[in-house]
Amino acid sequence: MTDQHPADVDALSATARDHLWMHFTRLSAYQNAPVPVITRGDGCYVWDSTGRRYLDGLSALFVVQTGHGRQELADAAAKQASELAYFPIWSYAHPKAIELAGRLAEMAPGDLNRVFFTTGGSEAVESAWKLARSFFRRTGKPLKTKVLSRAIAYHGTSMGALSITGIPALKQDFEPLVPSTVRVPNTNYYRRPDENMTPEQFGVWAADRIEEAILFEGPDTVAAVYLEPVQNAGGCFPPPPGYFQRVREICDRHDVLLVSDEVICAFGRLGEYFGADKYGYQPDIITVAKGLTSGYVPLGAMIASERLAEPFLTGTNWFAHGITYGGHPVGAAVALANLDIMERENLNQHVRDNSPLFRSYLERLLDLPIVGDVRGDGYFFGIELVKDKATKQTFNEDESERLLRGFLSSALFEAGLYCRADDRGDPVIQLAPPLTATETQFTEIEQILRSVLTEATNHL
């Protein structure tokens, strides 16, 4: 592909500035600056409209598991569109949705046998809350409507999913939201309440806060707790040893559903098809999206246990919920082809084998005064930035603004690395490259980060 003419590049950027309402974007940032226009991708790299290459250190948005430019996935989409481009799964079915549902049910842990398709993660999270409420209403516990989730956790942007989200700044413009959501502590061991806690002790402490919240709200009012295997927002918080096992015991004791929100963590991001398998716990519901199709077509799903489906299998009972494009034939076909690639290339094992090496490259950055912590798992890591390593002092709001938005985001991109510099919680940089990444990419990531972070201290 040849580079575009400068006039065409300027026209694209101008049209984007004037007409494209970019998501989670300060539109004012582009009043006097061009909008970056990404035009193609191949493997772990993308190119912009000027022909510049960037290492995709975030799999676009934790999505492109098998890498950019997979002709096999494009062909699967084209073939399916030529046969059956669309038909709903409202009282009907089509072959690809059937095949994919069966495959996911076989892959999912335990008795998670029922697959409800959506088009994305927020819809999957929303669907799980609706199912929890509907299930308890049909089993004689209509007061069980509340949901627990963790501080700083992101679970989506639709009104129900946003209510479950634990990031106040994302919610303020849209309140009041759906009531009956409660926050519990997350598993950021770096910020544990007692420095003397071992990881195991911290896990017990964090899990017990969930039970404390259930008892405070009243067990007969709590329907579900939403937890990511590795929490995304705040910077990749892995679970302490034993955490999920204790949470499972608590949920069983109080008849509360455990929803494993794996919109990011499923399909190889942690080296397993599901994060629940990675950490050895049994959810009642798993929510997925993103990596299911490697982002080539939008598709998500709620995978529910057989127990939750039982009330809807007889008589006139029904789950009064549906989404027009849920289980789209083209999306299902691409998902099946994507899973074929993952199996054929053994990408889960590739991630398991290479995750320690990836971590080791990132941990080299701990010699920089601005790097306080490196954490995560699989191909999903966060680097927490601090003002003082000895005291773990973080940046104030003004310093964080100048560091992240005033310098890091643009400097990393200019240096050839697309990743996330974020302050939903403490300032972090997040890395989640395609699952095909190797030491070549790890080296490049470390070198770019070292150069930019070394310079960053001059901008405070």
Tab-separated table of C-alpha atoms in Angstrom:
chain	number	residue	atom	x	y	z
A	1	MET	CA	0.000	0.000	0.000
A	2	THR	CA	1.424	3.381	-0.972
A	3	ASP	CA	1.345	6.354	1.355
A	4	GLN	CA	-1.471	8.809	0.795
A	5	HIS	CA	-0.922	12.208	-0.770
A	6	PRO	CA	-0.417	14.932	1.876
A	7	ALA	CA	-3.563	16.741	0.709
A	8	ASP	CA	-5.606	13.554	1.199
A	9	VAL	CA	-4.128	13.082	4.670
A	10	ASP	CA	-5.058	16.637	5.634
A	11	ALA	CA	-8.568	16.201	4.266
A	12	LEU	CA	-9.110	12.982	6.232
A	13	SER	CA	-7.935	14.590	9.438
A	14	ALA	CA	-10.079	17.681	8.873
A	15	THR	CA	-13.188	15.588	8.214
A	16	ALA	CA	-12.492	13.566	11.361
A	17	ARG	CA	-12.139	16.773	13.373
A	18	ASP	CA	-15.373	18.251	12.010
A	19	HIS	CA	-17.653	15.211	11.858
A	20	LEU	CA	-16.314	12.140	13.687
A	21	TRP	CA	-17.248	12.187	17.361
A	22	MET	CA	-14.397	10.119	18.753
A	23	HIS	CA	-15.072	8.057	21.872
A	24	PHE	CA	-13.632	9.032	25.268
A	25	THR	CA	-11.846	11.915	23.549
A	26	ARG	CA	-11.320	15.555	24.396
A	27	LEU	CA	-12.391	16.964	21.061
A	28	SER	CA	-10.626	20.242	21.853
A	29	ALA	CA	-7.303	18.417	21.624
A	30	TYR	CA	-7.647	18.364	17.834
A	31	GLN	CA	-8.766	21.914	17.164
A	32	ASN	CA	-5.188	22.858	16.338
A	33	ALA	CA	-3.646	19.443	15.807
A	34	PRO	CA	-4.274	16.709	13.230
A	35	VAL	CA	-6.344	13.670	14.158
A	36	PRO	CA	-4.198	10.507	13.848
A	37	VAL	CA	-5.706	8.334	11.119
A	38	ILE	CA	-4.786	4.637	11.230
A	39	THR	CA	-5.214	3.032	7.822
A	40	ARG	CA	-3.900	-0.524	7.971
A	41	GLY	CA	-2.370	-3.188	10.176
A	42	ASP	CA	-0.236	-6.280	9.899
A	43	GLY	CA	0.731	-8.577	12.746
A	44	CYS	CA	1.718	-6.484	15.773
A	45	TYR	CA	1.941	-3.209	13.838
A	46	VAL	CA	-0.311	-0.525	12.395
A	47	TRP	CA	0.340	2.311	9.959
A	48	ASP	CA	-1.140	5.784	9.792
A	49	SER	CA	-2.206	7.784	6.758
A	50	THR	CA	1.293	9.262	6.381
A	51	GLY	CA	2.894	5.815	6.227
A	52	ARG	CA	4.386	5.853	9.747
A	53	ARG	CA	4.510	2.505	11.544
A	54	TYR	CA	3.566	1.944	15.193
A	55	LEU	CA	3.857	-1.063	17.453
A	56	ASP	CA	0.359	-1.889	18.663
A	57	GLY	CA	1.062	-2.336	22.361
A	58	LEU	CA	-2.628	-2.513	23.303
A	59	SER	CA	-4.068	-4.904	20.690
A	60	ALA	CA	-6.012	-1.825	19.518
A	61	LEU	CA	-8.251	-1.962	22.631
A	62	PHE	CA	-7.356	-5.311	24.241
A	63	VAL	CA	-9.002	-6.869	21.190
A	64	VAL	CA	-6.753	-8.019	18.329
A	65	GLN	CA	-5.600	-11.319	19.843
A	66	THR	CA	-4.430	-13.023	16.653
A	67	GLY	CA	-2.919	-9.865	15.148
A	68	HIS	CA	-3.781	-7.474	12.365
A	69	GLY	CA	-4.186	-8.383	8.721
A	70	ARG	CA	-5.454	-11.969	9.062
A	71	GLN	CA	-6.781	-12.730	5.598
A	72	GLU	CA	-8.371	-15.905	6.939
A	73	LEU	CA	-10.713	-13.870	9.117
A	74	ALA	CA	-11.585	-11.482	6.304
A	75	ASP	CA	-12.345	-14.461	4.082
A	76	ALA	CA	-14.562	-16.033	6.739
A	77	ALA	CA	-16.550	-12.805	6.964
A	78	ALA	CA	-16.910	-12.498	3.197
A	79	LYS	CA	-17.956	-16.128	2.757
A	80	GLN	CA	-20.622	-15.899	5.437
A	81	ALA	CA	-21.942	-12.557	4.167
A	82	SER	CA	-22.358	-14.052	0.711
A	83	GLU	CA	-24.396	-16.957	2.125
A	84	LEU	CA	-26.430	-15.323	4.898
A	85	ALA	CA	-25.496	-11.789	5.833
A	86	TYR	CA	-28.036	-11.395	8.606
A	87	PHE	CA	-30.868	-13.144	10.364
A	88	PRO	CA	-31.955	-12.692	13.989
A	89	ILE	CA	-31.801	-15.336	16.672
A	90	TRP	CA	-35.173	-14.263	18.035
A	91	SER	CA	-37.044	-17.601	18.049
A	92	TYR	CA	-34.906	-18.730	15.094
A	93	ALA	CA	-31.341	-19.917	14.679
A	94	HIS	CA	-28.682	-20.041	12.003
A	95	PRO	CA	-25.776	-22.484	11.627
A	96	LYS	CA	-22.871	-20.278	12.715
A	97	ALA	CA	-24.549	-19.070	15.915
A	98	ILE	CA	-25.424	-22.671	16.754
A	99	GLU	CA	-21.900	-23.901	16.085
A	100	LEU	CA	-20.278	-21.088	18.056
A	101	ALA	CA	-22.637	-21.502	21.017
A	102	GLY	CA	-21.798	-25.198	21.164
A	103	ARG	CA	-18.094	-24.532	20.946
A	104	LEU	CA	-18.130	-21.900	23.685
A	105	ALA	CA	-20.233	-24.124	25.938
A	106	GLU	CA	-17.697	-26.914	25.494
A	107	MET	CA	-14.797	-24.565	26.266
A	108	ALA	CA	-16.346	-22.800	29.261
A	109	PRO	CA	-15.713	-24.138	32.772
A	110	GLY	CA	-18.219	-26.300	34.618
A	111	ASP	CA	-21.868	-26.180	33.588
A	112	LEU	CA	-21.711	-22.852	31.759
A	113	ASN	CA	-23.703	-24.277	28.857
A	114	ARG	CA	-26.016	-21.449	27.785
A	115	VAL	CA	-24.677	-18.766	25.443
A	116	PHE	CA	-26.576	-15.495	25.003
A	117	PHE	CA	-24.987	-13.448	22.224
A	118	THR	CA	-24.554	-9.667	22.236
A	119	THR	CA	-22.558	-7.285	20.069
A	120	GLY	CA	-20.153	-6.081	22.757
A	121	GLY	CA	-18.990	-6.111	26.339
A	122	SER	CA	-21.335	-3.531	27.836
A	123	GLU	CA	-24.297	-5.469	26.467
A	124	ALA	CA	-22.935	-8.708	27.894
A	125	VAL	CA	-22.517	-7.106	31.344
A	126	GLU	CA	-26.000	-5.607	31.117
A	127	SER	CA	-27.447	-8.958	30.044
A	128	ALA	CA	-25.883	-10.706	33.041
A	129	TRP	CA	-27.476	-8.267	35.494
A	130	LYS	CA	-30.865	-8.680	33.819
A	131	LEU	CA	-30.521	-12.452	33.948
A	132	ALA	CA	-29.583	-12.380	37.637
A	133	ARG	CA	-32.631	-10.289	38.483
A	134	SER	CA	-34.947	-12.359	36.311
A	135	PHE	CA	-33.602	-15.649	37.692
A	136	PHE	CA	-34.111	-14.672	41.328
A	137	ARG	CA	-37.576	-13.313	40.589
A	138	ARG	CA	-38.536	-16.684	39.112
A	139	THR	CA	-37.042	-18.638	41.996
A	140	GLY	CA	-38.872	-16.847	44.765
A	141	LYS	CA	-36.253	-14.249	45.748
A	142	PRO	CA	-37.451	-11.054	44.046
A	143	LEU	CA	-35.579	-8.738	46.420
A	144	LYS	CA	-32.197	-9.991	45.181
A	145	THR	CA	-31.432	-7.164	42.751
A	146	LYS	CA	-28.235	-5.474	43.968
A	147	VAL	CA	-24.784	-5.859	42.474
A	148	LEU	CA	-21.325	-5.545	44.028
A	149	SER	CA	-18.251	-4.531	42.035
A	150	ARG	CA	-14.775	-3.297	42.827
A	151	ALA	CA	-13.433	0.222	43.206
A	152	ILE	CA	-12.077	1.707	39.952
A	153	ALA	CA	-13.330	-1.320	37.958
A	154	TYR	CA	-14.658	-0.620	34.465
A	155	HIS	CA	-17.599	-2.732	33.316
A	156	GLY	CA	-19.064	-0.761	30.406
A	157	THR	CA	-20.899	2.391	29.349
A	158	SER	CA	-24.579	1.479	28.955
A	159	MET	CA	-26.627	2.729	31.888
A	160	GLY	CA	-26.700	-0.563	33.767
A	161	ALA	CA	-23.078	-1.457	33.053
A	162	LEU	CA	-22.012	2.084	33.912
A	163	SER	CA	-23.817	1.758	37.241
A	164	ILE	CA	-21.688	-1.317	37.978
A	165	THR	CA	-18.536	0.536	36.897
A	166	GLY	CA	-16.511	1.833	39.860
A	167	ILE	CA	-14.998	4.975	38.308
A	168	PRO	CA	-16.827	8.080	39.589
A	169	ALA	CA	-15.462	10.425	36.910
A	170	LEU	CA	-17.041	8.340	34.132
A	171	LYS	CA	-20.449	8.387	35.822
A	172	GLN	CA	-20.968	11.952	36.972
A	173	ASP	CA	-22.373	13.353	33.726
A	174	PHE	CA	-25.017	10.620	33.555
A	175	GLU	CA	-26.280	10.308	37.095
A	176	PRO	CA	-28.650	9.277	38.503
A	177	LEU	CA	-27.908	5.820	37.192
A	178	VAL	CA	-29.485	2.443	37.899
A	179	PRO	CA	-29.633	2.149	41.716
A	180	SER	CA	-28.490	-0.735	43.922
A	181	THR	CA	-24.801	-1.061	43.104
A	182	VAL	CA	-22.156	-1.237	45.825
A	183	ARG	CA	-18.367	-0.918	45.667
A	184	VAL	CA	-15.826	-3.154	47.427
A	185	PRO	CA	-11.987	-2.905	47.503
A	186	ASN	CA	-9.954	-4.008	44.497
A	187	THR	CA	-6.855	-6.210	44.559
A	188	ASN	CA	-4.106	-3.626	44.082
A	189	TYR	CA	-1.452	-5.244	46.292
A	190	TYR	CA	0.907	-2.307	45.712
A	191	ARG	CA	-1.628	-0.083	47.519
A	192	ARG	CA	-2.619	-2.623	50.202
A	193	PRO	CA	-3.896	-1.117	53.469
A	194	ASP	CA	-1.148	-2.744	55.539
A	195	GLU	CA	2.392	-3.032	54.178
A	196	ASN	CA	2.957	-6.103	56.373
A	197	MET	CA	0.259	-8.127	54.605
A	198	THR	CA	1.434	-11.106	52.570
A	199	PRO	CA	-0.338	-11.617	49.223
A	200	GLU	CA	-2.370	-14.421	50.802
A	201	GLN	CA	-3.419	-12.252	53.737
A	202	PHE	CA	-4.330	-9.424	51.389
A	203	GLY	CA	-6.468	-11.809	49.343
A	204	VAL	CA	-8.388	-12.894	52.442
A	205	TRP	CA	-8.840	-9.268	53.492
A	206	ALA	CA	-10.147	-8.182	50.056
A	207	ALA	CA	-12.499	-11.171	49.720
A	208	ASP	CA	-13.860	-10.666	53.228
A	209	ARG	CA	-14.817	-7.100	52.359
A	210	ILE	CA	-17.192	-8.632	49.796
A	211	GLU	CA	-18.895	-10.689	52.475
A	212	GLU	CA	-18.984	-7.653	54.724
A	213	ALA	CA	-20.810	-5.683	52.008
A	214	ILE	CA	-23.264	-8.540	51.370
A	215	LEU	CA	-24.105	-8.734	55.076
A	216	PHE	CA	-24.444	-4.975	55.362
A	217	GLU	CA	-26.815	-4.749	52.383
A	218	GLY	CA	-28.644	-7.903	53.411
A	219	PRO	CA	-28.001	-11.229	51.649
A	220	ASP	CA	-31.635	-11.395	50.554
A	221	THR	CA	-31.082	-8.208	48.472
A	222	VAL	CA	-27.780	-8.997	46.711
A	223	ALA	CA	-27.969	-10.758	43.356
A	224	ALA	CA	-24.403	-10.793	42.032
A	225	VAL	CA	-20.818	-9.700	42.373
A	226	TYR	CA	-18.919	-8.668	39.227
A	227	LEU	CA	-15.171	-9.333	39.170
A	228	GLU	CA	-12.589	-9.306	36.382
A	229	PRO	CA	-9.916	-12.043	36.627
A	230	VAL	CA	-7.318	-9.263	36.282
A	231	GLN	CA	-8.892	-5.855	36.864
A	232	ASN	CA	-8.261	-3.533	33.946
A	233	ALA	CA	-8.895	0.021	35.161
A	234	GLY	CA	-6.351	1.185	37.693
A	235	GLY	CA	-3.652	-0.790	35.938
A	236	CYS	CA	-3.938	-4.579	35.734
A	237	PHE	CA	-4.589	-5.848	39.270
A	238	PRO	CA	-4.100	-9.652	39.411
A	239	PRO	CA	-5.893	-11.634	42.120
A	240	PRO	CA	-3.930	-12.564	45.248
A	241	PRO	CA	-3.529	-16.322	45.869
A	242	GLY	CA	-6.770	-17.859	47.143
A	243	TYR	CA	-8.846	-14.723	46.526
A	244	PHE	CA	-11.300	-16.170	44.034
A	245	GLN	CA	-11.684	-19.407	45.946
A	246	ARG	CA	-12.728	-17.467	49.057
A	247	VAL	CA	-15.071	-15.260	47.005
A	248	ARG	CA	-16.684	-18.404	45.588
A	249	GLU	CA	-17.286	-19.704	49.117
A	250	ILE	CA	-18.826	-16.379	50.138
A	251	CYS	CA	-21.113	-16.319	47.104
A	252	ASP	CA	-22.268	-19.878	47.772
A	253	ARG	CA	-22.917	-19.105	51.422
A	254	HIS	CA	-25.226	-16.193	50.588
A	255	ASP	CA	-26.687	-17.383	47.247
A	256	VAL	CA	-25.004	-14.602	45.300
A	257	LEU	CA	-24.026	-15.105	41.658
A	258	LEU	CA	-20.358	-14.736	40.738
A	259	VAL	CA	-20.047	-12.953	37.386
A	260	SER	CA	-16.593	-13.220	35.846
A	261	ASP	CA	-16.315	-10.200	33.556
A	262	GLU	CA	-13.822	-11.444	30.973
A	263	VAL	CA	-14.458	-8.956	28.199
A	264	ILE	CA	-10.701	-8.290	28.248
A	265	CYS	CA	-9.285	-11.380	29.958
A	266	ALA	CA	-10.861	-14.184	27.896
A	267	PHE	CA	-9.496	-15.828	24.751
A	268	GLY	CA	-5.812	-15.969	25.459
A	269	ARG	CA	-5.067	-12.634	27.103
A	270	LEU	CA	-3.993	-14.539	30.239
A	271	GLY	CA	-2.839	-17.677	28.426
A	272	GLU	CA	-6.167	-19.529	28.778
A	273	TYR	CA	-9.474	-19.297	26.996
A	274	PHE	CA	-11.006	-18.008	30.232
A	275	GLY	CA	-9.469	-16.235	33.194
A	276	ALA	CA	-11.586	-18.398	35.489
A	277	ASP	CA	-9.562	-21.379	34.291
A	278	LYS	CA	-6.336	-19.456	34.820
A	279	TYR	CA	-7.129	-18.848	38.487
A	280	GLY	CA	-9.144	-21.966	39.202
A	281	TYR	CA	-12.601	-20.708	40.116
A	282	GLN	CA	-16.111	-21.501	38.889
A	283	PRO	CA	-18.292	-18.518	37.912
A	284	ASP	CA	-22.057	-18.587	37.478
A	285	ILE	CA	-21.780	-16.300	34.441
A	286	ILE	CA	-18.907	-15.249	32.184
A	287	THR	CA	-19.173	-12.129	30.038
A	288	VAL	CA	-16.985	-11.924	26.923
A	289	ALA	CA	-16.453	-9.833	23.773
A	290	LYS	CA	-13.321	-8.205	22.265
A	291	GLY	CA	-10.902	-11.098	21.672
A	292	LEU	CA	-13.679	-13.514	20.676
A	293	THR	CA	-13.360	-12.278	17.088
A	294	SER	CA	-10.000	-10.504	17.492
A	295	GLY	CA	-12.065	-7.407	16.779
A	296	TYR	CA	-12.582	-8.209	13.112
A	297	VAL	CA	-16.355	-8.081	13.648
A	298	PRO	CA	-18.226	-6.918	16.780
A	299	LEU	CA	-19.493	-9.811	18.900
A	300	GLY	CA	-19.981	-10.490	22.603
A	301	ALA	CA	-21.690	-13.069	24.780
A	302	MET	CA	-22.995	-13.907	28.218
A	303	ILE	CA	-22.241	-17.536	29.057
A	304	ALA	CA	-24.520	-18.738	31.857
A	305	SER	CA	-24.756	-21.863	33.967
A	306	GLU	CA	-27.388	-24.475	33.333
A	307	ARG	CA	-28.888	-23.672	36.738
A	308	LEU	CA	-29.667	-20.130	35.636
A	309	ALA	CA	-31.362	-21.361	32.470
A	310	GLU	CA	-33.632	-23.881	34.203
A	311	PRO	CA	-36.475	-21.500	35.170
A	312	PHE	CA	-36.785	-20.465	31.531
A	313	LEU	CA	-37.031	-23.973	30.084
A	314	THR	CA	-40.680	-24.685	30.954
A	315	GLY	CA	-44.126	-23.211	30.479
A	316	THR	CA	-44.555	-19.582	29.499
A	317	ASN	CA	-41.365	-18.345	31.186
A	318	TRP	CA	-38.993	-16.394	28.965
A	319	PHE	CA	-35.989	-14.115	29.317
A	320	ALA	CA	-37.501	-10.886	27.986
A	321	HIS	CA	-34.296	-9.543	26.522
A	322	GLY	CA	-32.670	-9.450	23.104
A	323	ILE	CA	-30.345	-7.481	20.842
A	324	THR	CA	-30.844	-7.017	17.110
A	325	TYR	CA	-27.314	-7.914	16.074
A	326	GLY	CA	-26.606	-10.443	18.832
A	327	GLY	CA	-25.195	-13.625	17.315
A	328	HIS	CA	-24.752	-11.966	13.921
A	329	PRO	CA	-23.918	-14.630	11.308
A	330	VAL	CA	-20.805	-12.819	10.098
A	331	GLY	CA	-19.580	-12.235	13.642
A	332	ALA	CA	-20.137	-15.875	14.574
A	333	ALA	CA	-18.310	-17.073	11.461
A	334	VAL	CA	-15.324	-14.848	12.215
A	335	ALA	CA	-15.277	-15.972	15.853
A	336	LEU	CA	-15.124	-19.611	14.780
A	337	ALA	CA	-12.266	-18.868	12.388
A	338	ASN	CA	-10.496	-16.862	15.087
A	339	LEU	CA	-10.721	-19.765	17.537
A	340	ASP	CA	-9.395	-22.053	14.804
A	341	ILE	CA	-6.313	-19.827	14.498
A	342	MET	CA	-5.794	-19.769	18.253
A	343	GLU	CA	-5.933	-23.556	18.421
A	344	ARG	CA	-3.812	-24.174	15.329
A	345	GLU	CA	-1.082	-21.765	16.428
A	346	ASN	CA	-1.375	-22.759	20.096
A	347	LEU	CA	-1.520	-19.117	21.147
A	348	ASN	CA	-2.516	-19.860	24.735
A	349	GLN	CA	0.675	-21.831	25.216
A	350	HIS	CA	2.616	-19.104	23.410
A	351	VAL	CA	1.354	-16.571	25.951
A	352	ARG	CA	2.101	-18.867	28.893
A	353	ASP	CA	5.624	-19.476	27.606
A	354	ASN	CA	6.413	-15.836	26.883
A	355	SER	CA	4.609	-13.974	29.669
A	356	PRO	CA	7.564	-14.253	32.109
A	357	LEU	CA	9.882	-12.872	29.438
A	358	PHE	CA	7.501	-9.989	28.719
A	359	ARG	CA	7.322	-9.224	32.424
A	360	SER	CA	11.113	-9.311	32.729
A	361	TYR	CA	11.492	-6.662	30.027
A	362	LEU	CA	8.963	-4.401	31.756
A	363	GLU	CA	10.557	-4.957	35.169
A	364	ARG	CA	13.841	-3.599	33.810
A	365	LEU	CA	12.090	-0.227	33.954
A	366	LEU	CA	11.936	-0.418	37.754
A	367	ASP	CA	15.362	1.229	37.813
A	368	LEU	CA	13.694	4.474	36.684
A	369	PRO	CA	12.670	6.803	39.532
A	370	ILE	CA	9.196	7.310	38.041
A	371	VAL	CA	8.308	3.577	37.869
A	372	GLY	CA	6.785	2.303	41.116
A	373	ASP	CA	5.243	-1.043	40.201
A	374	VAL	CA	4.938	-3.538	37.354
A	375	ARG	CA	1.973	-5.912	37.625
A	376	GLY	CA	-0.354	-8.076	35.591
A	377	ASP	CA	-0.353	-11.489	33.959
A	378	GLY	CA	-0.257	-13.129	30.560
A	379	TYR	CA	-0.008	-10.432	27.890
A	380	PHE	CA	-1.720	-7.862	30.124
A	381	PHE	CA	0.507	-5.617	32.235
A	382	GLY	CA	0.347	-2.249	33.952
A	383	ILE	CA	3.163	0.052	35.035
A	384	GLU	CA	2.261	2.374	37.895
A	385	LEU	CA	4.014	5.729	37.861
A	386	VAL	CA	4.912	7.497	41.112
A	387	LYS	CA	6.447	10.770	42.239
A	388	ASP	CA	8.393	9.141	45.077
A	389	LYS	CA	9.267	5.448	45.001
A	390	ALA	CA	10.234	5.270	48.671
A	391	THR	CA	6.880	6.557	49.913
A	392	LYS	CA	4.786	5.450	46.881
A	393	GLN	CA	3.558	9.045	46.679
A	394	THR	CA	1.460	9.550	43.580
A	395	PHE	CA	0.942	12.664	41.467
A	396	ASN	CA	-1.644	15.314	42.208
A	397	GLU	CA	-4.337	16.103	39.657
A	398	ASP	CA	-2.400	18.863	37.945
A	399	GLU	CA	0.798	16.821	37.767
A	400	SER	CA	-1.088	13.812	36.414
A	401	GLU	CA	-2.691	15.995	33.755
A	402	ARG	CA	0.675	17.345	32.618
A	403	LEU	CA	2.356	13.951	32.775
A	404	LEU	CA	-0.239	11.765	31.054
A	405	ARG	CA	-2.133	14.012	28.674
A	406	GLY	CA	0.391	16.784	28.380
A	407	PHE	CA	3.302	14.518	27.540
A	408	LEU	CA	3.188	10.722	27.782
A	409	SER	CA	0.260	9.877	25.500
A	410	SER	CA	1.590	11.865	22.562
A	411	ALA	CA	5.269	11.165	23.251
A	412	LEU	CA	4.802	7.390	23.284
A	413	PHE	CA	2.833	7.539	20.052
A	414	GLU	CA	5.399	9.793	18.419
A	415	ALA	CA	8.086	7.324	19.475
A	416	GLY	CA	6.228	4.551	17.659
A	417	LEU	CA	4.319	2.826	20.469
A	418	TYR	CA	0.555	2.764	20.757
A	419	CYS	CA	-0.475	1.939	24.339
A	420	ARG	CA	-2.542	3.477	27.142
A	421	ALA	CA	-1.420	6.157	29.596
A	422	ASP	CA	-4.282	6.433	32.059
A	423	ASP	CA	-5.209	7.892	35.452
A	424	ARG	CA	-8.473	6.170	36.301
A	425	GLY	CA	-7.007	5.555	39.713
A	426	ASP	CA	-3.275	6.103	40.040
A	427	PRO	CA	-1.307	7.010	36.874
A	428	VAL	CA	-0.408	3.910	34.864
A	429	ILE	CA	0.763	2.757	31.470
A	430	GLN	CA	-0.921	-0.386	30.180
A	431	LEU	CA	0.488	-2.907	27.723
A	432	ALA	CA	-1.471	-5.690	26.023
A	433	PRO	CA	0.092	-6.560	22.647
A	434	PRO	CA	-1.362	-9.127	20.241
A	435	LEU	CA	-0.907	-12.681	21.459
A	436	THR	CA	1.504	-13.313	18.580
A	437	ALA	CA	4.065	-10.874	20.027
A	438	THR	CA	7.566	-12.185	20.715
A	439	GLU	CA	10.803	-10.945	22.252
A	440	THR	CA	11.269	-8.645	19.267
A	441	GLN	CA	8.225	-6.661	20.343
A	442	PHE	CA	9.094	-6.854	24.061
A	443	THR	CA	12.492	-5.332	23.323
A	444	GLU	CA	10.952	-2.545	21.290
A	445	ILE	CA	8.363	-1.799	23.986
A	446	GLU	CA	11.006	-1.596	26.713
A	447	GLN	CA	13.292	0.638	24.679
A	448	ILE	CA	10.556	3.114	23.783
A	449	LEU	CA	9.188	3.194	27.323
A	450	ARG	CA	12.654	3.736	28.788
A	451	SER	CA	13.376	6.646	26.508
A	452	VAL	CA	10.025	8.375	27.016
A	453	LEU	CA	9.771	7.751	30.771
A	454	THR	CA	13.301	9.044	31.287
A	455	GLU	CA	12.264	12.269	29.606
A	456	ALA	CA	8.923	12.402	31.437
A	457	THR	CA	10.382	13.673	34.699
A	458	ASN	CA	11.321	16.899	32.914
A	459	HIS	CA	7.641	17.654	32.294
A	460	LEU	CA	6.518	17.698	35.919
